[in-house]
Amino acid sequence: MGAAQLVAWFLALAASAGAVSAAGARPSEVAVGALFTYDSTIGRAARLAVELAVDDVNADGTVLAGTKLSLKSHDTNCSAFLGTVEALQLMKENVVAVIGPQSSGIGHVISHVANELHVPLLSFAATDPTLSALEYPYFLRMTISDYFQMNAVASIVDYYQWKRVTAIYVDDDYGRGGVSALGDALASKRAMISYKAAIPPNSNSDVISDVLFRANMMESRVMVVHVNPDTGMRIFSAAHKLQMMAAGYVWIVTDWLAAVLDSSASRDLKDMSHIQGLIVLRQHTPESDVKNKFISKWNTVARNRSVTSGLNSYGFYAYDSVWTVARAIDQFLNSGQQINFSTDPRLHDSNGSTLRLSTLKIFDGGEQMLQQLVLTNFTGVTGPVQFGSDRNLVRPVYDILNVGGSGSHLIGYWSNHSGLSVAAPEILYQKPPNTSAQQLYNVVWPGDSTTTPRGWVFRNNGQALRVGVPNKASFKDLVSGRGPDNVTGYCIDVFNAAIKLLPYPVPVQFVTIGDGTKNPSYIGIVRMVAANTLDAAVGDFAIVRNGTAISEYTQPYVEAGLVIVAPVKQITPSAWAFLKPFTLEMWCVTGALFILVGIVVWLLEHRINEDFRGSPRRQVITIFWFSFSTMFYSHRENTVTALGRFVVLIWLFVVLIITSSYTASLTSILTVQQLDTGITGLDSLISSSLPIGYQNGKFTKKYLIQELNIPESRLVALNTIQEYADALNRGPKYGGVAVIVDEKPYIDIFLSYYCNFRIVGQQFTREGWGFAFQRDSPLAADMSTAILQLSESGQLQRIHDEWFTRPGCASDDDSQVGATRLGVGSFSGLFLMCALTCIFALVVFFIRICWQYKRYSSSEAAGEPSAADADAIQRRPSGLVSFKELLQFVDKKEEEIRRTMKRRSTDKDNQAAGSSDALSPY
C-alpha cells in the first residue's frame, strides 16, 4: 500500500468515525411539557413538585447524563377551551412528553392530539376511567383511576350493608365517568345508585342548594360526593344549611376533599364544622425516606416562595411523573434513538389562516418513547411505579379517613388485593389475596353519632308508595280492589298493619291491576315492580323463584303450598259391612287366638278351679265360652291360679285393642267417602291423563308444566270459586276436571263453601306469601321486621281470624277419604306378645306338673302293690303305662293328689314303725 493510499484510508476512517459519532450524539437539552391549572388546589402543589423534580433530575448524574431536562409549562386556567388552546401551543414547542393534563375533560381532547403527534401524555390528576389505553394509546395515567376509587366506595357501602346511595357529582367528563364506574362497582355488591344529583360546572351556591334540596327528598341518606376540589367545599356549606349534616346522614367523599384538607395550611374552623363525620378517601403513599426527604424539600421551597397552599397526594404523583419521563428518555437515548420531529402533510394552513397548524410536528420516536414509559419500574415517593397490562398503576391503595374535630384520622385502607383492612397494605401485599375479612375502625358519623346510620328514609318528595294490587275475580276475602280508594282483604289488612309499625310515615297509593272478571298475571305485576312502574306489589303473591330473581320479597306472612283437591262420593254400606274392618287373615288369626287362649286358661285352671271341671262336653263348652266371652268382658268363670290370671290379663289388653280398632274401622267404613277419579296423590296425578284445573294468573301452571312435566293440554284455567265447583262436579266426562291443583289457603277457602270435595295426598311444595318490592329496597327489610312483630304479638293471627272465621263443613278430616281394612300386620306385635305369654305359662305349668308327677310316682313306688296290681303292671308296656298315668295325673284335682301323697307318706311311716317293733327282742 502506497503513502497516498494510506492517507486516503485514514481520512475515510476518520470521516466514518465522525459520522457514527454524530449519529449517536446525545442532545444537550430535551424539552418536556406540563399542563395544569396554576391557581388550583392540585395545581399549586403539582407546579412546585414538577419544578423540584426537574431540578432533581438535572442534578442526578445517573439519569440523563450530559442532557438537560427543560420544562415547558402552560396554565390551563380551569377551562376546557383555554386548556385545549394551551395544549396545542405546547405541542408546537417540540416536547417529547407532556406531564398532564390535570383535567379529565382536557385529557379527552388532548389525547386525540397526542395520538396524532405521537407525544405521550402522563397525567397525574386525570382520574376519569374512560380515559383508557384502548382509545388513547398515548395516554398514561400516573395516578390511581377512579375505577379503583369507586370500587373502594362500593366496598364501604357493602361493609355497612347499605343498598342505595345518592351520587352528587359535577356534570362533566370527570364526574360522569366516576359515577358510571360507581354504578358498576355498586352493582357487583348488589347495591345501586338510587338518585343522581348532577351539578353543572362552575355552579353558584344557589344552584348547588337546589340540587341538594332535590337529593334530600329522595330516600337514600348515603351521599357519595365526586366533584372538583376548588368548588366542592360549597356543597357542604349548602348541605349544612339544609340540615343534611345531621345524624342519620352518611357522606362518602372521593379523594378531592383529602387534597383540599392536606393543602389547607391554616384550617378554617368554620368550614371544618360543616364536614364533621365525613368518610374521605385519599391515595395511599407509603412512608419512606425518599418521601420524607421530598416533603421536607417541598415545604422549605414553599416557605421561601410564600406558597400558601400545602402539599397533597397529587403533588407526589406529579413529582414521580417527571422522574418517569426522565428515566424513559434516558433509556430512549441509550438505545441509540434520536429525538426528531417531522411535519404532518395533513396539517397545513389554508390561505389567510393564522392558526399556524403546520407548526405542529410529529415526534418520530414517539412509539419507542411510549414503550419505554410502559416498561417503567422504579420506586418513587408514591411507592412502586409500574404499569399493569391495562396501563394502570399496580397496587392501587386508598387511605380511608374520618373527619372529626379540626382534622381527620385514619380508620382503614382499601386495596384491590385485600379490600378493606386496618393493616398496612404493604404488609398485606406480601400475603395471598384475601377479601373475606373486611374491617374498619369505628367511625364518628355526622351529628357526632357513633351508631351506624340506617342509610335511608322514606322519600319526602311528595310521591306516595305506588302499591300494585291484583283485582281478582275470586277469593276476594284475600284481596279485593274495586278502585284505588276501595281496596280490602286479608292481605291488605296485614300490609296496613305492618306499615303502621314502621318508624317513619309511608304514604301509600294503591293501584288496582286487572278488570275483576279475570285474574291478572301475578308475575306480570311483579315485573311492573321490577320495571319501576310500581314500587311494591301487595296481595296473595307466592314467593317463587322467577319472582325473587327480579324483585325483593318480605318475610312470609302466611304459609302456602300446592295441594290437590278432588271430588268424593258417599258409599252406601252393604249388609255384610260389619265384616269389612278386618281382612280374612285377620279374622282367622283372631279366632285361632281366641281358641288358643281358652285352651291355655283351661289347662292352667283345670286341676284347681271347679269352673273348669266336669264332663268332657261341659269342659269343651267352657273353653269356647270363656275365650269368646272375654271379648265383652262377660265371662263368669273366675281364674284362681297365678299363671291363669297373668294370661287373662295380657289377653284382655289384646282384646281391648282389637275391639277398639274394630269399632273405629267400622265407623269409618260406614261413613266413608270414596274418590270419584281415583287420584290419591301427586304420583297418581302425574301418571294419569285426566284434566287438571288451576287458578288463572298464578304460578301453578308454570310449575306443573316445567317441574312436573304435565302436558299443557291437560291444564284448564279457572277463575272463581264457582268455576272450581262446577268443573269438579262435571268431571272429565262432561268437560270438567278431575282435580284442581292450587295453594293451600285458596283450597281452605274453597272447602269452607263446598263440602263434597277433599284434599288428597300431601302438600308437595313449600312456599309462603310475601309482599314484593324493588330489588334491594330497604323498605322490604323493614317490612319483614314489621311482619315478624305482628306474628310475635299475635296480631297476625287475629287478622286471620277476623277474615276466615266462618262455619265450615261438618268434617274436614282427610282420613275419611278412602278408609282401608285392618290386617294382621297392624296387630302382629300384640299377637306375638299374647302367644309368647301363653307359651311361657304352659312351660311353667308343665315343669311344675312333671315335678309333682315325679314326687307322686316316688310315693306310689314306696307302697307295696297288691298281687292283682302287680300282675296288671307286668302285662302292660311300660311307656304306655307312664303316658296314661301322666294323663290321669293331669286330670286329677290337685287337692286329691296332695291327699294321696300325704296318705302314702303316712302309710310309709307306719310300715317303718311296724317293722321296727317286729325286730325288737321285747
mmCIF file of N, CA and C in Angstrom, residues 501-581:
data_model
loop_
_atom_site.group_PDB
_atom_site.id
_atom_site.type_symbol
_atom_site.label_atom_id
_atom_site.label_comp_id
_atom_site.label_asym_id
_atom_site.label_seq_id
_atom_site.Cartn_x
_atom_site.Cartn_y
_atom_site.Cartn_z
ATOM 1 N N LEU A 501 -96.316 -0.086 61.783
ATOM 2 C CA LEU A 501 -95.235 -0.390 62.722
ATOM 3 C C LEU A 501 -93.897 0.193 62.293
ATOM 4 N N LEU A 502 -93.810 0.741 61.069
ATOM 5 C CA LEU A 502 -92.545 1.315 60.612
ATOM 6 C C LEU A 502 -92.232 2.576 61.412
ATOM 7 N N PRO A 503 -90.968 2.845 61.657
ATOM 8 C CA PRO A 503 -90.602 4.013 62.479
ATOM 9 C C PRO A 503 -90.668 5.336 61.721
ATOM 10 N N TYR A 504 -91.248 5.338 60.538
ATOM 11 C CA TYR A 504 -91.361 6.552 59.743
ATOM 12 C C TYR A 504 -92.658 6.466 58.936
ATOM 13 N N PRO A 505 -93.244 7.606 58.600
ATOM 14 C CA PRO A 505 -94.509 7.571 57.858
ATOM 15 C C PRO A 505 -94.276 7.189 56.400
ATOM 16 N N VAL A 506 -95.167 6.356 55.877
ATOM 17 C CA VAL A 506 -95.098 5.920 54.482
ATOM 18 C C VAL A 506 -96.474 6.113 53.849
ATOM 19 N N PRO A 507 -96.661 7.178 53.074
ATOM 20 C CA PRO A 507 -97.942 7.327 52.373
ATOM 21 C C PRO A 507 -98.067 6.280 51.268
ATOM 22 N N VAL A 508 -99.250 5.733 51.132
ATOM 23 C CA VAL A 508 -99.471 4.614 50.210
ATOM 24 C C VAL A 508 -100.561 4.990 49.219
ATOM 25 N N GLN A 509 -100.317 4.656 47.962
ATOM 26 C CA GLN A 509 -101.310 4.813 46.908
ATOM 27 C C GLN A 509 -101.499 3.454 46.237
ATOM 28 N N PHE A 510 -102.687 2.865 46.420
ATOM 29 C CA PHE A 510 -102.966 1.562 45.832
ATOM 30 C C PHE A 510 -103.323 1.717 44.353
ATOM 31 N N VAL A 511 -102.794 0.817 43.553
ATOM 32 C CA VAL A 511 -103.073 0.793 42.112
ATOM 33 C C VAL A 511 -103.617 -0.589 41.774
ATOM 34 N N THR A 512 -104.888 -0.670 41.387
ATOM 35 C CA THR A 512 -105.502 -1.963 41.086
ATOM 36 C C THR A 512 -105.091 -2.417 39.688
ATOM 37 N N ILE A 513 -104.753 -3.686 39.589
ATOM 38 C CA ILE A 513 -104.325 -4.290 38.326
ATOM 39 C C ILE A 513 -105.334 -5.371 37.958
ATOM 40 N N GLY A 514 -105.991 -5.227 36.806
ATOM 41 C CA GLY A 514 -106.975 -6.208 36.359
ATOM 42 C C GLY A 514 -108.364 -5.599 36.310
ATOM 43 N N ASP A 515 -109.252 -6.305 35.565
ATOM 44 C CA ASP A 515 -110.621 -5.795 35.390
ATOM 45 C C ASP A 515 -111.628 -6.443 36.326
ATOM 46 N N GLY A 516 -111.193 -7.399 37.151
ATOM 47 C CA GLY A 516 -112.088 -8.044 38.092
ATOM 48 C C GLY A 516 -112.875 -9.204 37.530
ATOM 49 N N THR A 517 -112.828 -9.422 36.227
ATOM 50 C CA THR A 517 -113.526 -10.561 35.619
ATOM 51 C C THR A 517 -112.587 -11.727 35.330
ATOM 52 N N LYS A 518 -111.313 -11.439 35.322
ATOM 53 C CA LYS A 518 -110.306 -12.466 35.070
ATOM 54 C C LYS A 518 -109.086 -12.145 35.907
ATOM 55 N N ASN A 519 -108.499 -13.166 36.496
ATOM 56 C CA ASN A 519 -107.346 -12.932 37.362
ATOM 57 C C ASN A 519 -106.166 -12.404 36.547
ATOM 58 N N PRO A 520 -105.519 -11.324 36.996
ATOM 59 C CA PRO A 520 -104.343 -10.816 36.268
ATOM 60 C C PRO A 520 -103.134 -11.721 36.477
ATOM 61 N N SER A 521 -102.139 -11.533 35.642
ATOM 62 C CA SER A 521 -100.895 -12.300 35.773
ATOM 63 C C SER A 521 -100.101 -11.767 36.951
ATOM 64 N N TYR A 522 -99.844 -12.646 37.899
ATOM 65 C CA TYR A 522 -99.123 -12.210 39.096
ATOM 66 C C TYR A 522 -97.664 -11.905 38.781
ATOM 67 N N ILE A 523 -97.023 -12.710 37.948
ATOM 68 C CA ILE A 523 -95.630 -12.433 37.604
ATOM 69 C C ILE A 523 -95.549 -11.163 36.769
ATOM 70 N N GLY A 524 -96.636 -10.848 36.039
ATOM 71 C CA GLY A 524 -96.666 -9.591 35.305
ATOM 72 C C GLY A 524 -96.671 -8.397 36.239
ATOM 73 N N ILE A 525 -97.385 -8.505 37.358
ATOM 74 C CA ILE A 525 -97.395 -7.419 38.344
ATOM 75 C C ILE A 525 -96.018 -7.266 38.983
ATOM 76 N N VAL A 526 -95.366 -8.391 39.273
ATOM 77 C CA VAL A 526 -94.020 -8.332 39.856
ATOM 78 C C VAL A 526 -93.046 -7.697 38.860
ATOM 79 N N ARG A 527 -93.214 -7.981 37.566
ATOM 80 C CA ARG A 527 -92.346 -7.344 36.562
ATOM 81 C C ARG A 527 -92.582 -5.838 36.508
ATOM 82 N N MET A 528 -93.798 -5.394 36.776
ATOM 83 C CA MET A 528 -94.064 -3.954 36.842
ATOM 84 C C MET A 528 -93.302 -3.320 37.999
ATOM 85 N N VAL A 529 -93.167 -4.056 39.094
ATOM 86 C CA VAL A 529 -92.364 -3.555 40.221
ATOM 87 C C VAL A 529 -90.896 -3.472 39.823
ATOM 88 N N ALA A 530 -90.412 -4.508 39.151
ATOM 89 C CA ALA A 530 -89.009 -4.515 38.734
ATOM 90 C C ALA A 530 -88.715 -3.406 37.727
ATOM 91 N N ALA A 531 -89.711 -3.046 36.910
ATOM 92 C CA ALA A 531 -89.529 -2.005 35.899
ATOM 93 C C ALA A 531 -89.779 -0.607 36.445
ATOM 94 N N ASN A 532 -90.003 -0.480 37.744
ATOM 95 C CA ASN A 532 -90.236 0.809 38.409
ATOM 96 C C ASN A 532 -91.568 1.436 38.015
ATOM 97 N N THR A 533 -92.460 0.673 37.400
ATOM 98 C CA THR A 533 -93.820 1.162 37.179
ATOM 99 C C THR A 533 -94.571 1.191 38.499
ATOM 100 N N LEU A 534 -94.270 0.227 39.364
ATOM 101 C CA LEU A 534 -94.821 0.175 40.715
ATOM 102 C C LEU A 534 -93.667 0.121 41.705
ATOM 103 N N ASP A 535 -93.932 0.561 42.932
ATOM 104 C CA ASP A 535 -92.924 0.462 43.991
ATOM 105 C C ASP A 535 -93.043 -0.836 44.773
ATOM 106 N N ALA A 536 -94.240 -1.403 44.804
ATOM 107 C CA ALA A 536 -94.461 -2.637 45.563
ATOM 108 C C ALA A 536 -95.688 -3.337 45.004
ATOM 109 N N ALA A 537 -95.812 -4.621 45.338
ATOM 110 C CA ALA A 537 -96.981 -5.420 44.968
ATOM 111 C C ALA A 537 -97.483 -6.103 46.228
ATOM 112 N N VAL A 538 -98.765 -5.914 46.529
ATOM 113 C CA VAL A 538 -99.355 -6.446 47.754
ATOM 114 C C VAL A 538 -100.544 -7.308 47.380
ATOM 115 N N GLY A 539 -100.591 -8.475 47.974
ATOM 116 C CA GLY A 539 -101.674 -9.414 47.708
ATOM 117 C C GLY A 539 -101.219 -10.817 48.006
ATOM 118 N N ASP A 540 -101.864 -11.772 47.399
ATOM 119 C CA ASP A 540 -101.542 -13.178 47.614
ATOM 120 C C ASP A 540 -100.422 -13.598 46.670
ATOM 121 N N PHE A 541 -99.256 -12.979 46.823
ATOM 122 C CA PHE A 541 -98.109 -13.232 45.953
ATOM 123 C C PHE A 541 -97.239 -14.323 46.583
ATOM 124 N N ALA A 542 -97.151 -15.452 45.899
ATOM 125 C CA ALA A 542 -96.296 -16.535 46.381
ATOM 126 C C ALA A 542 -94.836 -16.190 46.121
ATOM 127 N N ILE A 543 -93.986 -16.519 47.082
ATOM 128 C CA ILE A 543 -92.553 -16.273 46.947
ATOM 129 C C ILE A 543 -91.955 -17.421 46.141
ATOM 130 N N VAL A 544 -91.806 -17.185 44.843
ATOM 131 C CA VAL A 544 -91.328 -18.227 43.936
ATOM 132 C C VAL A 544 -90.047 -17.765 43.264
ATOM 133 N N ARG A 545 -89.373 -18.711 42.623
ATOM 134 C CA ARG A 545 -88.035 -18.466 42.094
ATOM 135 C C ARG A 545 -88.003 -17.381 41.021
ATOM 136 N N ASN A 546 -88.923 -17.427 40.056
ATOM 137 C CA ASN A 546 -88.870 -16.434 38.991
ATOM 138 C C ASN A 546 -89.231 -15.042 39.486
ATOM 139 N N GLY A 547 -89.919 -14.945 40.631
ATOM 140 C CA GLY A 547 -90.216 -13.642 41.209
ATOM 141 C C GLY A 547 -89.043 -13.069 41.977
ATOM 142 N N THR A 548 -88.356 -13.918 42.747
ATOM 143 C CA THR A 548 -87.216 -13.441 43.537
ATOM 144 C C THR A 548 -86.044 -13.042 42.655
ATOM 145 N N ALA A 549 -86.026 -13.502 41.410
ATOM 146 C CA ALA A 549 -84.934 -13.131 40.509
ATOM 147 C C ALA A 549 -85.011 -11.676 40.078
ATOM 148 N N ILE A 550 -86.197 -11.066 40.161
ATOM 149 C CA ILE A 550 -86.347 -9.695 39.666
ATOM 150 C C ILE A 550 -86.865 -8.736 40.732
ATOM 151 N N SER A 551 -87.198 -9.225 41.907
ATOM 152 C CA SER A 551 -87.738 -8.353 42.938
ATOM 153 C C SER A 551 -87.288 -8.834 44.307
ATOM 154 N N GLU A 552 -87.644 -8.053 45.319
ATOM 155 C CA GLU A 552 -87.284 -8.372 46.708
ATOM 156 C C GLU A 552 -88.572 -8.647 47.477
ATOM 157 N N TYR A 553 -88.644 -9.808 48.136
ATOM 158 C CA TYR A 553 -89.840 -10.183 48.890
ATOM 159 C C TYR A 553 -89.596 -9.985 50.386
ATOM 160 N N THR A 554 -90.686 -9.757 51.075
ATOM 161 C CA THR A 554 -90.612 -9.651 52.525
ATOM 162 C C THR A 554 -90.646 -11.039 53.155
ATOM 163 N N GLN A 555 -90.540 -11.035 54.474
ATOM 164 C CA GLN A 555 -90.773 -12.249 55.250
ATOM 165 C C GLN A 555 -92.175 -12.786 54.948
ATOM 166 N N PRO A 556 -92.349 -14.102 54.753
ATOM 167 C CA PRO A 556 -93.702 -14.630 54.502
ATOM 168 C C PRO A 556 -94.637 -14.333 55.679
ATOM 169 N N TYR A 557 -95.850 -13.933 55.358
ATOM 170 C CA TYR A 557 -96.838 -13.673 56.409
ATOM 171 C C TYR A 557 -97.883 -14.780 56.488
ATOM 172 N N VAL A 558 -97.832 -15.759 55.586
ATOM 173 C CA VAL A 558 -98.722 -16.910 55.653
ATOM 174 C C VAL A 558 -98.037 -18.072 54.939
ATOM 175 N N GLU A 559 -98.193 -19.268 55.492
ATOM 176 C CA GLU A 559 -97.640 -20.463 54.866
ATOM 177 C C GLU A 559 -98.520 -20.871 53.693
ATOM 178 N N ALA A 560 -97.891 -21.337 52.638
ATOM 179 C CA ALA A 560 -98.626 -21.760 51.452
ATOM 180 C C ALA A 560 -97.893 -22.921 50.806
ATOM 181 N N GLY A 561 -98.589 -23.623 49.945
ATOM 182 C CA GLY A 561 -98.019 -24.763 49.236
ATOM 183 C C GLY A 561 -99.097 -25.404 48.380
ATOM 184 N N LEU A 562 -98.686 -26.055 47.310
ATOM 185 C CA LEU A 562 -99.648 -26.644 46.387
ATOM 186 C C LEU A 562 -100.225 -27.939 46.956
ATOM 187 N N VAL A 563 -101.543 -28.095 46.811
ATOM 188 C CA VAL A 563 -102.242 -29.319 47.210
ATOM 189 C C VAL A 563 -103.200 -29.707 46.089
ATOM 190 N N ILE A 564 -103.728 -30.919 46.189
ATOM 191 C CA ILE A 564 -104.670 -31.461 45.191
ATOM 192 C C ILE A 564 -106.017 -31.633 45.862
ATOM 193 N N VAL A 565 -107.056 -31.115 45.248
ATOM 194 C CA VAL A 565 -108.415 -31.280 45.759
ATOM 195 C C VAL A 565 -109.216 -32.061 44.718
ATOM 196 N N ALA A 566 -110.015 -33.026 45.194
ATOM 197 C CA ALA A 566 -110.762 -33.904 44.295
ATOM 198 C C ALA A 566 -112.164 -34.096 44.851
ATOM 199 N N PRO A 567 -113.135 -34.420 43.983
ATOM 200 C CA PRO A 567 -114.493 -34.711 44.460
ATOM 201 C C PRO A 567 -114.559 -36.084 45.116
ATOM 202 N N VAL A 568 -115.432 -36.220 46.094
ATOM 203 C CA VAL A 568 -115.632 -37.501 46.771
ATOM 204 C C VAL A 568 -117.121 -37.822 46.775
ATOM 205 N N LYS A 569 -117.465 -39.101 46.937
ATOM 206 C CA LYS A 569 -118.856 -39.534 46.974
ATOM 207 C C LYS A 569 -119.085 -40.426 48.181
ATOM 208 N N GLN A 570 -120.313 -40.434 48.672
ATOM 209 C CA GLN A 570 -120.692 -41.248 49.828
ATOM 210 C C GLN A 570 -120.963 -42.679 49.387
ATOM 211 N N ILE A 571 -120.443 -43.666 50.110
ATOM 212 C CA ILE A 571 -120.636 -45.081 49.789
ATOM 213 C C ILE A 571 -121.753 -45.652 50.666
ATOM 214 N N THR A 572 -122.761 -46.350 50.048
ATOM 215 C CA THR A 572 -123.851 -46.997 50.798
ATOM 216 C C THR A 572 -123.361 -48.311 51.373
ATOM 217 N N PRO A 573 -123.395 -48.479 52.694
ATOM 218 C CA PRO A 573 -122.876 -49.716 53.300
ATOM 219 C C PRO A 573 -123.715 -50.939 52.902
ATOM 220 N N SER A 574 -123.057 -52.107 52.773
ATOM 221 C CA SER A 574 -123.755 -53.360 52.454
ATOM 222 C C SER A 574 -124.162 -54.066 53.751
ATOM 223 N N ALA A 575 -124.944 -55.181 53.583
ATOM 224 C CA ALA A 575 -125.415 -55.935 54.747
ATOM 225 C C ALA A 575 -124.267 -56.594 55.489
ATOM 226 N N TRP A 576 -123.172 -56.856 54.809
ATOM 227 C CA TRP A 576 -122.008 -57.505 55.434
ATOM 228 C C TRP A 576 -120.888 -56.506 55.727
ATOM 229 N N ALA A 577 -121.261 -55.273 55.917
ATOM 230 C CA ALA A 577 -120.255 -54.245 56.180
ATOM 231 C C ALA A 577 -119.525 -54.464 57.494
ATOM 232 N N PHE A 578 -120.200 -55.176 58.450
ATOM 233 C CA PHE A 578 -119.562 -55.381 59.749
ATOM 234 C C PHE A 578 -118.340 -56.274 59.654
ATOM 235 N N LEU A 579 -118.178 -57.026 58.534
ATOM 236 C CA LEU A 579 -117.005 -57.874 58.359
ATOM 237 C C LEU A 579 -115.827 -57.139 57.720
ATOM 238 N N LYS A 580 -116.074 -55.950 57.176
ATOM 239 C CA LYS A 580 -115.047 -55.256 56.414
ATOM 240 C C LYS A 580 -113.929 -54.646 57.240
ATOM 241 N N PRO A 581 -114.121 -54.341 58.522
ATOM 242 C CA PRO A 581 -112.997 -53.736 59.249
ATOM 243 C C PRO A 581 -111.740 -54.582 59.246
#
